PDB file of C-alpha atoms in Angstrom:
ATOM      1  CA  MET A   1       0.068   0.148   0.117  1.00  0.00           C
ATOM      2  CA  ARG A   2       2.737   2.544   0.942  1.00  0.00           C
ATOM      3  CA  LEU A   3       4.375   1.698  -2.539  1.00  0.00           C
ATOM      4  CA  LEU A   4       1.409   2.371  -4.392  1.00  0.00           C
ATOM      5  CA  MET A   5       0.881   5.790  -2.624  1.00  0.00           C
ATOM      6  CA  LEU A   6       4.681   6.899  -3.250  1.00  0.00           C
ATOM      7  CA  GLY A   7       4.266   5.418  -7.083  1.00  0.00           C
ATOM      8  CA  THR A   8       1.393   8.078  -7.419  1.00  0.00           C
ATOM      9  CA  ALA A   9       2.723  10.756  -5.978  1.00  0.00           C
ATOM     10  CA  ALA A  10       5.913  10.375  -7.686  1.00  0.00           C
ATOM     11  CA  LEU A  11       3.897  10.107 -11.088  1.00  0.00           C
ATOM     12  CA  ALA A  12       1.661  13.061  -9.826  1.00  0.00           C
ATOM     13  CA  LEU A  13       4.873  15.276  -9.703  1.00  0.00           C
ATOM     14  CA  SER A  14       6.337  14.039 -12.529  1.00  0.00           C
ATOM     15  CA  GLY A  15       3.007  15.067 -14.699  1.00  0.00           C
ATOM     16  CA  CYS A  16       2.871  18.469 -13.030  1.00  0.00           C
ATOM     17  CA  SER A  17       6.658  18.996 -13.861  1.00  0.00           C
ATOM     18  CA  PHE A  18       5.708  17.880 -17.509  1.00  0.00           C
ATOM     19  CA  LEU A  19       2.928  20.018 -17.979  1.00  0.00           C
ATOM     20  CA  GLY A  20       3.674  22.875 -16.672  1.00  0.00           C
ATOM     21  CA  ALA A  21       1.499  23.763 -13.470  1.00  0.00           C
ATOM     22  CA  ASN A  22       3.055  27.150 -13.159  1.00  0.00           C
ATOM     23  CA  GLY A  23       2.353  27.854 -16.513  1.00  0.00           C
ATOM     24  CA  GLN A  24      -1.094  29.955 -17.818  1.00  0.00           C
ATOM     25  CA  LYS A  25      -3.673  28.819 -17.437  1.00  0.00           C
ATOM     26  CA  ASN A  26      -6.900  28.992 -20.369  1.00  0.00           C
ATOM     27  CA  HIS A  27      -9.322  27.322 -22.315  1.00  0.00           C
ATOM     28  CA  SER A  28      -9.019  29.317 -25.782  1.00  0.00           C
ATOM     29  CA  ASN A  29      -7.032  26.547 -27.297  1.00  0.00           C
ATOM     30  CA  TYR A  30      -9.685  24.010 -25.555  1.00  0.00           C
ATOM     31  CA  ASN A  31     -10.765  21.751 -28.582  1.00  0.00           C
ATOM     32  CA  ALA A  32     -14.861  20.919 -28.393  1.00  0.00           C
ATOM     33  CA  HIS A  33     -14.543  17.826 -30.884  1.00  0.00           C
ATOM     34  CA  THR A  34     -11.332  15.722 -29.985  1.00  0.00           C
ATOM     35  CA  GLY A  35     -12.360  16.634 -25.652  1.00  0.00           C
ATOM     36  CA  TYR A  36      -9.043  18.080 -25.277  1.00  0.00           C
ATOM     37  CA  TYR A  37      -6.631  21.088 -24.884  1.00  0.00           C
ATOM     38  CA  GLY A  38      -4.221  21.757 -28.338  1.00  0.00           C
ATOM     39  CA  GLN A  39      -4.492  19.921 -31.415  1.00  0.00           C
ATOM     40  CA  GLN A  40      -1.045  18.431 -30.927  1.00  0.00           C
ATOM     41  CA  VAL A  41      -3.086  16.565 -28.045  1.00  0.00           C
ATOM     42  CA  ALA A  42      -5.636  15.752 -29.615  1.00  0.00           C
ATOM     43  CA  HIS A  43      -4.109  14.779 -33.012  1.00  0.00           C
ATOM     44  CA  ALA A  44      -4.150  10.876 -33.018  1.00  0.00           C
ATOM     45  CA  PRO A  45      -0.957   9.597 -35.227  1.00  0.00           C
ATOM     46  CA  GLN A  46      -3.323   6.991 -37.915  1.00  0.00           C
ATOM     47  CA  GLN A  47      -6.103   9.073 -38.448  1.00  0.00           C
ATOM     48  CA  LYS A  48      -6.104  10.749 -41.896  1.00  0.00           C
ATOM     49  CA  CYS A  49      -8.056  13.681 -42.321  1.00  0.00           C
ATOM     50  CA  HIS A  50      -8.210  16.939 -43.643  1.00  0.00           C
ATOM     51  CA  SER A  51      -9.100  19.018 -40.849  1.00  0.00           C
ATOM     52  CA  GLY A  52      -6.516  17.379 -38.251  1.00  0.00           C
ATOM     53  CA  ASN A  53      -8.886  17.062 -35.863  1.00  0.00           C
ATOM     54  CA  CYS A  54      -9.687  13.618 -36.051  1.00  0.00           C
ATOM     55  CA  LEU A  55     -11.472  11.619 -33.005  1.00  0.00           C
ATOM     56  CA  ALA A  56      -9.084   8.998 -31.727  1.00  0.00           C
ATOM     57  CA  ARG A  57     -11.447   5.851 -31.924  1.00  0.00           C
ATOM     58  CA  TRP A  58      -9.411   3.453 -29.727  1.00  0.00           C
ATOM     59  CA  ASN A  59      -7.847   3.464 -26.745  1.00  0.00           C
ATOM     60  CA  LEU A  60      -6.007   1.216 -24.564  1.00  0.00           C
ATOM     61  CA  GLU A  61      -6.688   1.109 -20.935  1.00  0.00           C
ATOM     62  CA  GLY A  62      -5.201  -0.331 -17.551  1.00  0.00           C
ATOM     63  CA  GLY A  63      -5.290   0.838 -13.851  1.00  0.00           C
ATOM     64  CA  ILE A  64      -4.420  -0.802 -10.239  1.00  0.00           C
ATOM     65  CA  GLY A  65      -5.263   0.206  -6.774  1.00  0.00           C
ATOM     66  CA  PRO A  66      -6.485  -0.919  -3.421  1.00  0.00           C
ATOM     67  CA  VAL A  67     -10.138  -2.273  -2.833  1.00  0.00           C
ATOM     68  CA  PHE A  68     -11.802  -1.677   0.585  1.00  0.00           C
ATOM     69  CA  PRO A  69     -14.660  -3.721   1.517  1.00  0.00           C
ATOM     70  CA  ALA A  70     -18.143  -1.184   2.174  1.00  0.00           C
ATOM     71  CA  GLY A  71     -20.575  -3.837   3.266  1.00  0.00           C
ATOM     72  CA  LYS A  72     -21.840  -7.434   3.995  1.00  0.00           C
ATOM     73  CA  ASN A  73     -20.951 -10.206   5.872  1.00  0.00           C
ATOM     74  CA  ILE A  74     -19.334 -13.765   4.596  1.00  0.00           C
ATOM     75  CA  ILE A  75     -20.143 -15.506   7.781  1.00  0.00           C
ATOM     76  CA  THR A  76     -23.570 -14.817   7.982  1.00  0.00           C
ATOM     77  CA  ALA A  77     -25.001 -15.459  11.786  1.00  0.00           C
ATOM     78  CA  SER A  78     -28.231 -14.276  11.158  1.00  0.00           C
ATOM     79  CA  ARG A  79     -29.359 -16.620   8.569  1.00  0.00           C
ATOM     80  CA  THR A  80     -28.374 -20.081  10.772  1.00  0.00           C
ATOM     81  CA  ASN A  81     -31.203 -21.898  12.677  1.00  0.00           C
ATOM     82  CA  ASP A  82     -32.642 -20.820  16.139  1.00  0.00           C
ATOM     83  CA  ASN A  83     -30.501 -23.161  18.671  1.00  0.00           C
ATOM     84  CA  PRO A  84     -29.948 -22.255  22.084  1.00  0.00           C
ATOM     85  CA  ASN A  85     -27.085 -24.115  22.074  1.00  0.00           C
ATOM     86  CA  ARG A  86     -24.916 -21.540  19.535  1.00  0.00           C
ATOM     87  CA  ASP A  87     -24.765 -17.503  20.170  1.00  0.00           C
ATOM     88  CA  PHE A  88     -22.613 -17.054  16.639  1.00  0.00           C
ATOM     89  CA  ASN A  89     -21.237 -13.611  15.252  1.00  0.00           C
ATOM     90  CA  SER A  90     -21.714 -12.194  11.861  1.00  0.00           C
ATOM     91  CA  ILE A  91     -17.994 -11.284  10.310  1.00  0.00           C
ATOM     92  CA  SER A  92     -18.332  -8.726   7.594  1.00  0.00           C
ATOM     93  CA  PHE A  93     -15.710  -8.789   4.601  1.00  0.00           C
ATOM     94  CA  GLY A  94     -13.712  -5.772   6.059  1.00  0.00           C
ATOM     95  CA  ASP A  95     -12.729  -7.943   9.223  1.00  0.00           C
ATOM     96  CA  ALA A  96     -12.436 -11.006   7.577  1.00  0.00           C
ATOM     97  CA  TYR A  97      -9.887  -9.783   4.912  1.00  0.00           C
ATOM     98  CA  LYS A  98      -7.233  -7.153   4.348  1.00  0.00           C
ATOM     99  CA  THR A  99      -7.780  -4.266   1.805  1.00  0.00           C
ATOM    100  CA  GLY A 100      -7.322  -6.180  -1.307  1.00  0.00           C
ATOM    101  CA  VAL A 101      -5.725  -5.206  -4.630  1.00  0.00           C
ATOM    102  CA  ARG A 102      -7.283  -4.885  -7.984  1.00  0.00           C
ATOM    103  CA  GLY A 103      -6.132  -4.992 -11.642  1.00  0.00           C
ATOM    104  CA  GLU A 104      -7.498  -3.968 -15.024  1.00  0.00           C
ATOM    105  CA  LEU A 105      -6.788  -4.134 -18.448  1.00  0.00           C
ATOM    106  CA  GLY A 106      -9.026  -3.699 -21.399  1.00  0.00           C
ATOM    107  CA  GLY A 107      -9.265  -0.645 -23.977  1.00  0.00           C
ATOM    108  CA  SER A 108     -12.377   1.586 -24.908  1.00  0.00           C
ATOM    109  CA  TYR A 109     -14.093   2.871 -27.893  1.00  0.00           C
ATOM    110  CA  ALA A 110     -14.769   6.409 -28.514  1.00  0.00           C
ATOM    111  CA  MET A 111     -18.233   6.415 -29.865  1.00  0.00           C
ATOM    112  CA  ALA A 112     -18.263  10.324 -29.415  1.00  0.00           C
ATOM    113  CA  PRO A 113     -15.834  13.156 -28.315  1.00  0.00           C
ATOM    114  CA  ASN A 114     -17.238  12.377 -24.830  1.00  0.00           C
ATOM    115  CA  THR A 115     -18.560   9.700 -24.629  1.00  0.00           C
ATOM    116  CA  LYS A 116     -16.791   5.943 -25.009  1.00  0.00           C
ATOM    117  CA  VAL A 117     -17.927   2.277 -24.402  1.00  0.00           C
ATOM    118  CA  THR A 118     -15.184   0.532 -22.005  1.00  0.00           C
ATOM    119  CA  LEU A 119     -14.457  -3.383 -21.870  1.00  0.00           C
ATOM    120  CA  LEU A 120     -11.988  -4.177 -18.818  1.00  0.00           C
ATOM    121  CA  GLY A 121     -10.522  -7.327 -17.798  1.00  0.00           C
ATOM    122  CA  HIS A 122      -9.891  -7.339 -13.540  1.00  0.00           C
ATOM    123  CA  TYR A 123      -8.144  -9.652 -11.456  1.00  0.00           C
ATOM    124  CA  GLU A 124      -8.256  -8.610  -7.766  1.00  0.00           C
ATOM    125  CA  GLN A 125      -7.036 -10.519  -4.448  1.00  0.00           C
ATOM    126  CA  ALA A 126      -7.048 -10.164  -0.622  1.00  0.00           C
ATOM    127  CA  LYS A 127      -5.716 -11.801   2.082  1.00  0.00           C
ATOM    128  CA  SER A 128      -6.866 -13.171   5.161  1.00  0.00           C
ATOM    129  CA  ALA A 129      -6.643 -11.170   8.276  1.00  0.00           C
ATOM    130  CA  GLY A 130      -6.614 -13.927  10.399  1.00  0.00           C
ATOM    131  CA  ASP A 131      -8.444 -15.527  13.321  1.00  0.00           C
ATOM    132  CA  GLN A 132     -11.590 -14.030  14.535  1.00  0.00           C
ATOM    133  CA  ASN A 133     -14.393 -14.687  16.964  1.00  0.00           C
ATOM    134  CA  TRP A 134     -17.300 -16.610  15.476  1.00  0.00           C
ATOM    135  CA  GLY A 135     -19.450 -16.855  18.548  1.00  0.00           C
ATOM    136  CA  THR A 136     -19.853 -19.726  21.274  1.00  0.00           C
ATOM    137  CA  VAL A 137     -21.244 -23.536  20.356  1.00  0.00           C
ATOM    138  CA  ASN A 138     -22.395 -25.361  23.456  1.00  0.00           C
ATOM    139  CA  GLY A 139     -20.549 -22.669  26.056  1.00  0.00           C
ATOM    140  CA  GLN A 140     -17.062 -22.921  23.898  1.00  0.00           C
ATOM    141  CA  GLN A 141     -15.540 -20.234  22.330  1.00  0.00           C
ATOM    142  CA  LEU A 142     -15.509 -20.511  18.341  1.00  0.00           C
ATOM    143  CA  THR A 143     -12.792 -19.015  16.403  1.00  0.00           C
ATOM    144  CA  GLY A 144     -11.503 -19.222  12.675  1.00  0.00           C
ATOM    145  CA  ALA A 145     -10.251 -17.618   9.837  1.00  0.00           C
ATOM    146  CA  LEU A 146     -10.798 -17.468   5.781  1.00  0.00           C
ATOM    147  CA  SER A 147      -8.978 -18.401   2.932  1.00  0.00           C
ATOM    148  CA  GLU A 148      -7.481 -15.467   0.428  1.00  0.00           C
ATOM    149  CA  TYR A 149     -10.179 -14.239  -1.684  1.00  0.00           C
ATOM    150  CA  LYS A 150      -9.722 -14.245  -5.127  1.00  0.00           C
ATOM    151  CA  SER A 151     -11.587 -13.194  -8.311  1.00  0.00           C
ATOM    152  CA  TYR A 152     -11.393 -12.329 -12.150  1.00  0.00           C
ATOM    153  CA  GLY A 153     -13.866 -11.868 -14.229  1.00  0.00           C
ATOM    154  CA  ALA A 154     -14.768  -8.523 -17.062  1.00  0.00           C
ATOM    155  CA  GLU A 155     -16.904  -5.489 -17.026  1.00  0.00           C
ATOM    156  CA  LEU A 156     -18.831  -3.518 -19.851  1.00  0.00           C
ATOM    157  CA  GLY A 157     -19.336   0.098 -19.339  1.00  0.00           C
ATOM    158  CA  LEU A 158     -20.305   3.533 -20.502  1.00  0.00           C
ATOM    159  CA  ARG A 159     -18.117   6.662 -20.088  1.00  0.00           C
ATOM    160  CA  GLN A 160     -19.402   9.786 -20.004  1.00  0.00           C
ATOM    161  CA  TYR A 161     -16.792  12.975 -19.586  1.00  0.00           C
ATOM    162  CA  PHE A 162     -17.475  16.815 -18.763  1.00  0.00           C
ATOM    163  CA  ALA A 163     -15.604  19.804 -20.391  1.00  0.00           C
ATOM    164  CA  PRO A 164     -12.217  19.733 -19.063  1.00  0.00           C
ATOM    165  CA  VAL A 165     -11.412  22.350 -16.051  1.00  0.00           C
ATOM    166  CA  ASN A 166      -8.291  24.337 -15.209  1.00  0.00           C
ATOM    167  CA  GLY A 167      -6.904  22.014 -12.062  1.00  0.00           C
ATOM    168  CA  VAL A 168      -4.834  22.762  -9.217  1.00  0.00           C
ATOM    169  CA  VAL A 169      -1.989  20.799 -10.575  1.00  0.00           C
ATOM    170  CA  PHE A 170      -2.568  20.149 -13.696  1.00  0.00           C
ATOM    171  CA  ASN A 171      -3.688  22.544 -16.734  1.00  0.00           C
ATOM    172  CA  SER A 172      -6.597  20.234 -17.954  1.00  0.00           C
ATOM    173  CA  VAL A 173      -8.385  18.132 -15.697  1.00  0.00           C
ATOM    174  CA  ARG A 174     -11.416  16.233 -17.207  1.00  0.00           C
ATOM    175  CA  PRO A 175     -13.936  14.810 -15.045  1.00  0.00           C
ATOM    176  CA  TYR A 176     -16.208  11.919 -16.092  1.00  0.00           C
ATOM    177  CA  VAL A 177     -19.118   9.223 -15.056  1.00  0.00           C
ATOM    178  CA  GLU A 178     -19.159   6.030 -15.975  1.00  0.00           C
ATOM    179  CA  GLY A 179     -21.400   3.054 -15.029  1.00  0.00           C
ATOM    180  CA  ARG A 180     -20.023  -0.959 -15.166  1.00  0.00           C
ATOM    181  CA  ALA A 181     -22.141  -4.013 -15.295  1.00  0.00           C
ATOM    182  CA  GLY A 182     -20.434  -7.369 -15.776  1.00  0.00           C
ATOM    183  CA  VAL A 183     -19.515 -10.812 -14.591  1.00  0.00           C
ATOM    184  CA  SER A 184     -16.615 -11.661 -11.323  1.00  0.00           C
ATOM    185  CA  ARG A 185     -15.588 -15.632 -11.029  1.00  0.00           C
ATOM    186  CA  VAL A 186     -14.586 -15.877  -7.330  1.00  0.00           C
ATOM    187  CA  GLY A 187     -12.421 -18.634  -6.126  1.00  0.00           C
ATOM    188  CA  ASP A 188     -13.306 -21.142  -3.487  1.00  0.00           C
ATOM    189  CA  ILE A 189     -13.364 -19.819   0.044  1.00  0.00           C
ATOM    190  CA  SER A 190     -12.724 -22.037   3.524  1.00  0.00           C
ATOM    191  CA  ALA A 191     -12.489 -21.912   6.777  1.00  0.00           C
ATOM    192  CA  ARG A 192      -9.384 -22.285   8.164  1.00  0.00           C
ATOM    193  CA  ASN A 193      -7.697 -22.614  11.521  1.00  0.00           C
ATOM    194  CA  VAL A 194     -10.848 -23.561  13.366  1.00  0.00           C
ATOM    195  CA  GLN A 195     -11.016 -23.840  17.053  1.00  0.00           C
ATOM    196  CA  PHE A 196     -13.035 -24.348  19.701  1.00  0.00           C
ATOM    197  CA  ASP A 197     -11.456 -23.112  23.191  1.00  0.00           C
ATOM    198  CA  GLY A 198      -8.220 -23.479  21.518  1.00  0.00           C
ATOM    199  CA  VAL A 199      -8.709 -26.881  20.406  1.00  0.00           C
ATOM    200  CA  SER A 200      -8.119 -27.428  16.815  1.00  0.00           C
ATOM    201  CA  ALA A 201     -12.047 -28.829  15.293  1.00  0.00           C
ATOM    202  CA  GLY A 202      -9.729 -31.636  13.446  1.00  0.00           C
ATOM    203  CA  ALA A 203     -10.873 -31.401  10.137  1.00  0.00           C
ATOM    204  CA  GLY A 204      -8.656 -29.227   8.336  1.00  0.00           C
ATOM    205  CA  ASP A 205     -10.410 -26.457   5.995  1.00  0.00           C
ATOM    206  CA  ILE A 206     -13.978 -26.472   6.139  1.00  0.00           C
ATOM    207  CA  ALA A 207     -15.436 -25.707   2.736  1.00  0.00           C
ATOM    208  CA  LEU A 208     -17.440 -22.148   3.117  1.00  0.00           C
ATOM    209  CA  TYR A 209     -18.304 -21.068  -0.494  1.00  0.00           C
ATOM    210  CA  ASP A 210     -17.953 -22.774  -3.908  1.00  0.00           C
ATOM    211  CA  ASP A 211     -15.693 -21.246  -7.158  1.00  0.00           C
ATOM    212  CA  SER A 212     -18.581 -19.578  -9.127  1.00  0.00           C
ATOM    213  CA  TRP A 213     -19.411 -16.801 -11.610  1.00  0.00           C
ATOM    214  CA  VAL A 214     -21.504 -13.824 -10.014  1.00  0.00           C
ATOM    215  CA  GLY A 215     -22.504 -10.646 -10.992  1.00  0.00           C
ATOM    216  CA  THR A 216     -21.306  -7.157 -10.801  1.00  0.00           C
ATOM    217  CA  ALA A 217     -22.357  -3.482 -10.972  1.00  0.00           C
ATOM    218  CA  ALA A 218     -20.248  -0.298 -10.388  1.00  0.00           C
ATOM    219  CA  GLY A 219     -20.728   3.410 -10.283  1.00  0.00           C
ATOM    220  CA  LEU A 220     -17.857   5.251 -10.544  1.00  0.00           C
ATOM    221  CA  VAL A 221     -16.414   9.014 -11.106  1.00  0.00           C
ATOM    222  CA  GLY A 222     -12.749   9.999 -12.206  1.00  0.00           C
ATOM    223  CA  ILE A 223     -10.322  12.626 -13.436  1.00  0.00           C
ATOM    224  CA  GLU A 224      -8.262  12.486 -16.330  1.00  0.00           C
ATOM    225  CA  THR A 225      -5.606  14.627 -17.801  1.00  0.00           C
ATOM    226  CA  PRO A 226      -3.103  14.234 -20.538  1.00  0.00           C
ATOM    227  CA  ILE A 227       0.319  13.829 -19.472  1.00  0.00           C
ATOM    228  CA  ALA A 228       2.122  12.837 -23.310  1.00  0.00           C
ATOM    229  CA  LYS A 229       1.309  13.648 -26.404  1.00  0.00           C
ATOM    230  CA  TYR A 230      -1.403  10.449 -26.599  1.00  0.00           C
ATOM    231  CA  THR A 231      -1.405   9.432 -23.031  1.00  0.00           C
ATOM    232  CA  THR A 232      -3.484  10.253 -19.923  1.00  0.00           C
ATOM    233  CA  ILE A 233      -3.552   9.173 -16.438  1.00  0.00           C
ATOM    234  CA  GLY A 234      -6.744   9.073 -14.224  1.00  0.00           C
ATOM    235  CA  LEU A 235      -7.916   8.693 -10.365  1.00  0.00           C
ATOM    236  CA  GLU A 236     -11.379   7.204  -9.814  1.00  0.00           C
ATOM    237  CA  THR A 237     -13.226   5.933  -7.575  1.00  0.00           C
ATOM    238  CA  GLY A 238     -16.787   4.986  -6.680  1.00  0.00           C
ATOM    239  CA  VAL A 239     -18.999   2.206  -5.282  1.00  0.00           C
ATOM    240  CA  ARG A 240     -19.436  -2.103  -7.051  1.00  0.00           C
ATOM    241  CA  TYR A 241     -21.818  -4.636  -5.826  1.00  0.00           C
ATOM    242  CA  GLN A 242     -20.839  -8.234  -6.644  1.00  0.00           C
ATOM    243  CA  GLY A 243     -23.628 -11.000  -6.069  1.00  0.00           C
ATOM    244  CA  GLY A 244     -24.140 -13.452  -3.497  1.00  0.00           C
ATOM    245  CA  LEU A 245     -21.911 -16.379  -3.381  1.00  0.00           C
ATOM    246  CA  LYS A 246     -22.276 -20.106  -4.114  1.00  0.00           C
ATOM    247  CA  SER A 247     -22.771 -22.132  -0.735  1.00  0.00           C
ATOM    248  CA  ASP A 248     -20.843 -25.130  -0.011  1.00  0.00           C
ATOM    249  CA  ASN A 249     -22.778 -27.205   1.902  1.00  0.00           C
ATOM    250  CA  SER A 250     -20.777 -30.291   1.963  1.00  0.00           C
ATOM    251  CA  VAL A 251     -20.023 -30.026   5.175  1.00  0.00           C
ATOM    252  CA  LEU A 252     -22.113 -27.193   6.597  1.00  0.00           C
ATOM    253  CA  ALA A 253     -25.450 -28.989   6.122  1.00  0.00           C
ATOM    254  CA  ALA A 254     -28.112 -27.334   7.657  1.00  0.00           C
ATOM    255  CA  GLY A 255     -28.337 -29.640  10.578  1.00  0.00           C
ATOM    256  CA  SER A 256     -24.013 -29.478  11.266  1.00  0.00           C
ATOM    257  CA  GLN A 257     -22.860 -27.646  14.235  1.00  0.00           C
ATOM    258  CA  LEU A 258     -21.814 -24.559  11.617  1.00  0.00           C
ATOM    259  CA  GLY A 259     -24.677 -24.944   9.500  1.00  0.00           C
ATOM    260  CA  GLY A 260     -25.660 -22.232   7.827  1.00  0.00           C
ATOM    261  CA  LEU A 261     -23.035 -19.352   8.627  1.00  0.00           C
ATOM    262  CA  ASN A 262     -22.146 -19.515   4.353  1.00  0.00           C
ATOM    263  CA  ASN A 263     -24.906 -17.597   3.562  1.00  0.00           C
ATOM    264  CA  ASN A 264     -23.497 -14.476   1.765  1.00  0.00           C
ATOM    265  CA  ARG A 265     -26.267 -12.650  -0.380  1.00  0.00           C
ATOM    266  CA  GLY A 266     -23.744 -10.092  -1.937  1.00  0.00           C
ATOM    267  CA  ARG A 267     -20.569  -7.989  -1.523  1.00  0.00           C
ATOM    268  CA  TYR A 268     -19.819  -3.972  -1.631  1.00  0.00           C
ATOM    269  CA  SER A 269     -16.814  -2.644  -2.266  1.00  0.00           C
ATOM    270  CA  ILE A 270     -14.861   0.815  -2.660  1.00  0.00           C
ATOM    271  CA  PRO A 271     -12.164   0.944  -5.309  1.00  0.00           C
ATOM    272  CA  VAL A 272      -9.799   3.568  -5.860  1.00  0.00           C
ATOM    273  CA  THR A 273      -8.292   3.180  -9.108  1.00  0.00           C
ATOM    274  CA  LEU A 274      -4.873   4.971 -10.852  1.00  0.00           C
ATOM    275  CA  ARG A 275      -5.252   4.499 -14.188  1.00  0.00           C
ATOM    276  CA  GLY A 276      -4.003   5.458 -17.544  1.00  0.00           C
ATOM    277  CA  ARG A 277      -5.207   5.496 -21.223  1.00  0.00           C
ATOM    278  CA  TYR A 278      -3.243   5.572 -24.829  1.00  0.00           C
ATOM    279  CA  ARG A 279      -5.000   6.718 -27.743  1.00  0.00           C
ATOM    280  CA  PHE A 280      -4.365   5.043 -30.670  1.00  0.00           C
TER     281      PHE A 280
END
């Protein structure tokens, strides 16, 4: 996480120097057709047109950044059957896992100067936060941890840009909003190091969720600025929803001691992504 923040700061400072943050800022050279300042920034190397103001249709995009859990439980005490001998605690994604990392790679197509269709593949992972207090069973303290969270998939989106504005650091900052929908394959998740009053349950890893495809949807906002003739960088955040995981009841059957703890119904997360785009 420290390396990511240091890298972001260094990139921002280098971009500031390149763009001349101390130079005069004005909108006199804004090109409304391409959505950028100056024809040299907007002109695409492989486009052939008489005006020299061609719209760069195809873009290569990628990004990386942390993912912060924002809601929903992965250990679901409220979905277990009533039993006076059991008193479980619900465990959220934020308690069960450390801050995750998400990487994206794909492309976009400009339908208009301020509108792009995006298609991005992703890979995400988060390490276990270690043992948690899951409650009590027959008066014995139940503790356990979860296996690593991993997922991959793709999302299709529609991005709408707004007119560039003068930035505090950069001369040209272009805000945007984007909506996405897609699918993600989430790897199987197991309970590890399950103990009763500090004594191992002796069953090894206990299956909680099968690997399965789930639907995703995201609402994002961001800003973008050019750092070279055909290259821009951006910073975006928002909220992403992921559908419920598929319960694995091979061990946690309805009548078992831990039955019902694996009935997740979704996940909310907040991504913060440093992204780049190259215009062809």
